[in-house]
Amino acid sequence: MTDLTLAALGWSEDFQSQLDTGESEATPPARLCDVHRDRVQALTPDGEITLTLPGELQAGDLAVGDWVLFDPAEQRITRALERHSVLRRRAAGTVLMHQLIAANVDTLMIVTSCNADFNPARLERYLTLAASSDTTPLIVLTKAD
C-alpha cells in the first residue's frame, strides 16, 4: 500500500475533463512509470501495477508519464489520455521517425558538469528539446570548482 493520491502522481483537472461521466469508476486512471514491449508498469493510488496493451496500441505509442485508463478485471489498458507535453527525439536510422522519451513533463532538469566534459552545443540541444516540448528548462551546473 502507498499513500499516493492521483494529485500526487500528477493528475489534474485537464485530465479529469477528458473523462466521460462515471468513466473513472469503471476504468480508473494510472500513470505509466515503465514501458516494455508487450506491457507497461503504472502507478495508481493503490500502488504499482502491470498492465497489458490492447491490440491496437503499440508500446512505441506510449511514454513514461502518460496517463491511461485501464480495466481492473483484465489489467489491460482501455485508452490513453491526451498529453500536455511530450519529450521526443529523432529515432536512429534514415527514416524520419520520432522516439518518445517522456510525457506530461512540466519541468526538464538539465544537469551538466562544468569540467572538461562541458559542451555548450549539447546544452543548446537540450534547451531546444525543452522549448519544443512546452516544458520549463532548469539548468543545473555541477563540478564548478
Short mmCIF file of C-alpha atoms in Angstrom, two decimals:
data_model
loop_
_atom_site.label_atom_id
_atom_site.label_comp_id
_atom_site.label_asym_id
_atom_site.label_seq_id
_atom_site.Cartn_x
_atom_site.Cartn_y
_atom_site.Cartn_z
CA MET A 1 0.00 0.00 0.00
CA THR A 2 1.08 3.56 -0.66
CA ASP A 3 -0.04 6.98 0.49
CA LEU A 4 -0.14 8.31 -3.07
CA THR A 5 -3.09 10.19 -4.46
CA LEU A 6 -3.87 10.87 -8.09
CA ALA A 7 -2.91 14.51 -7.49
CA ALA A 8 0.46 13.44 -6.05
CA LEU A 9 1.03 11.41 -9.24
CA GLY A 10 0.34 14.50 -11.37
CA TRP A 11 -3.38 14.17 -12.06
CA SER A 12 -5.00 17.49 -12.92
CA GLU A 13 -8.35 18.93 -13.91
CA ASP A 14 -7.23 18.81 -17.56
CA PHE A 15 -7.00 15.02 -17.41
CA GLN A 16 -10.27 14.78 -15.48
CA SER A 17 -12.02 16.80 -18.21
CA GLN A 18 -11.11 14.10 -20.76
CA LEU A 19 -13.25 11.53 -18.94
CA ASP A 20 -16.91 10.78 -19.54
CA THR A 21 -19.25 10.76 -16.54
CA GLY A 22 -18.57 7.68 -14.40
CA GLU A 23 -15.72 6.50 -16.62
CA SER A 24 -13.08 6.71 -13.87
CA GLU A 25 -15.03 4.26 -11.68
CA ALA A 26 -15.23 1.57 -14.39
CA THR A 27 -11.78 2.25 -15.83
CA PRO A 28 -9.59 4.03 -13.27
CA PRO A 29 -6.60 6.15 -14.29
CA ALA A 30 -2.97 5.12 -13.89
CA ARG A 31 0.31 6.89 -14.73
CA LEU A 32 2.94 4.95 -16.67
CA CYS A 33 6.31 4.56 -14.98
CA ASP A 34 7.89 1.94 -17.27
CA VAL A 35 7.18 0.85 -20.85
CA HIS A 36 8.13 -2.61 -22.15
CA ARG A 37 7.46 -4.35 -25.46
CA ASP A 38 4.20 -6.03 -24.51
CA ARG A 39 3.29 -4.49 -21.14
CA VAL A 40 3.68 -1.39 -19.01
CA GLN A 41 4.18 -0.64 -15.33
CA ALA A 42 1.88 2.01 -13.93
CA LEU A 43 1.29 3.82 -10.65
CA THR A 44 -2.11 4.17 -9.00
CA PRO A 45 -3.13 5.31 -5.51
CA ASP A 46 -3.18 1.59 -4.61
CA GLY A 47 0.41 1.03 -5.77
CA GLU A 48 2.27 -0.20 -8.82
CA ILE A 49 0.53 -2.48 -11.32
CA THR A 50 1.41 -4.27 -14.55
CA LEU A 51 -0.91 -3.63 -17.49
CA THR A 52 -1.13 -5.29 -20.90
CA LEU A 53 -1.67 -3.41 -24.14
CA PRO A 54 -4.78 -3.70 -26.29
CA GLY A 55 -4.20 -4.95 -29.84
CA GLU A 56 -4.44 -1.52 -31.47
CA LEU A 57 -1.88 0.11 -29.15
CA GLN A 58 1.87 -0.42 -29.54
CA ALA A 59 4.48 0.14 -26.83
CA GLY A 60 6.09 2.79 -29.05
CA ASP A 61 2.88 4.83 -28.84
CA LEU A 62 3.31 5.23 -25.06
CA ALA A 63 5.83 7.07 -22.93
CA VAL A 64 6.71 7.20 -19.26
CA GLY A 65 4.41 9.83 -17.75
CA ASP A 66 1.39 9.04 -19.93
CA TRP A 67 -1.98 8.71 -18.22
CA VAL A 68 -4.09 5.71 -19.23
CA LEU A 69 -7.42 4.23 -18.22
CA PHE A 70 -7.47 0.50 -17.52
CA ASP A 71 -9.84 -2.39 -16.94
CA PRO A 72 -9.10 -3.65 -13.40
CA ALA A 73 -10.52 -7.12 -14.10
CA GLU A 74 -8.26 -7.75 -17.10
CA GLN A 75 -5.37 -5.46 -16.08
CA ARG A 76 -5.48 -4.09 -19.64
CA ILE A 77 -5.26 -0.52 -20.91
CA THR A 78 -8.55 0.69 -22.38
CA ARG A 79 -7.29 4.04 -23.65
CA ALA A 80 -4.55 6.65 -23.30
CA LEU A 81 -5.42 10.22 -22.37
CA GLU A 82 -4.21 13.23 -24.33
CA ARG A 83 -0.81 14.55 -23.29
CA HIS A 84 0.02 18.04 -22.05
CA SER A 85 3.60 17.78 -23.24
CA VAL A 86 5.87 15.19 -24.79
CA LEU A 87 9.64 14.84 -24.95
CA ARG A 88 10.75 13.08 -28.12
CA ARG A 89 13.90 12.66 -30.11
CA ARG A 90 14.65 11.61 -33.62
CA ALA A 91 14.99 7.84 -33.85
CA ALA A 92 18.14 6.27 -35.27
CA GLY A 93 18.15 5.37 -38.94
CA THR A 94 17.48 7.05 -42.25
CA VAL A 95 13.69 7.18 -41.97
CA LEU A 96 12.40 10.29 -40.21
CA MET A 97 10.70 8.86 -37.11
CA HIS A 98 10.48 10.02 -33.52
CA GLN A 99 11.13 8.08 -30.34
CA LEU A 100 9.14 9.06 -27.26
CA ILE A 101 11.16 9.85 -24.15
CA ALA A 102 8.58 11.07 -21.61
CA ALA A 103 5.13 12.64 -21.46
CA ASN A 104 3.36 15.20 -19.28
CA VAL A 105 6.58 16.75 -18.01
CA ASP A 106 6.32 20.26 -16.55
CA THR A 107 9.98 20.96 -15.76
CA LEU A 108 13.00 19.49 -17.54
CA MET A 109 16.08 19.49 -15.31
CA ILE A 110 19.23 19.64 -17.43
CA VAL A 111 22.27 18.61 -15.39
CA THR A 112 25.73 19.15 -16.82
CA SER A 113 29.24 19.27 -15.46
CA CYS A 114 31.43 22.37 -15.70
CA ASN A 115 34.57 20.25 -16.05
CA ALA A 116 36.28 19.31 -19.32
CA ASP A 117 33.11 17.48 -20.43
CA PHE A 118 31.13 20.76 -20.58
CA ASN A 119 29.61 21.10 -24.05
CA PRO A 120 27.64 24.25 -24.96
CA ALA A 121 26.25 22.61 -28.12
CA ARG A 122 24.81 19.72 -26.05
CA LEU A 123 23.27 22.19 -23.61
CA GLU A 124 21.72 24.06 -26.54
CA ARG A 125 20.21 20.80 -27.90
CA TYR A 126 18.61 20.09 -24.52
CA LEU A 127 17.24 23.65 -24.32
CA THR A 128 15.80 23.22 -27.81
CA LEU A 129 14.22 19.94 -26.70
CA ALA A 130 12.62 21.70 -23.71
CA ALA A 131 11.31 24.53 -25.89
CA SER A 132 9.84 22.15 -28.47
CA SER A 133 8.04 20.14 -25.78
CA ASP A 134 6.45 23.03 -23.84
CA THR A 135 8.42 22.28 -20.69
CA THR A 136 10.28 24.69 -18.45
CA PRO A 137 14.05 24.07 -18.54
CA LEU A 138 16.05 24.20 -15.32
CA ILE A 139 19.82 24.15 -15.84
CA VAL A 140 21.91 22.65 -13.03
CA LEU A 141 25.68 23.09 -13.29
CA THR A 142 27.87 20.74 -11.25
CA LYS A 143 31.59 20.49 -10.52
CA ALA A 144 32.14 24.22 -10.86
CA ASP A 145 35.13 24.04 -8.53
#
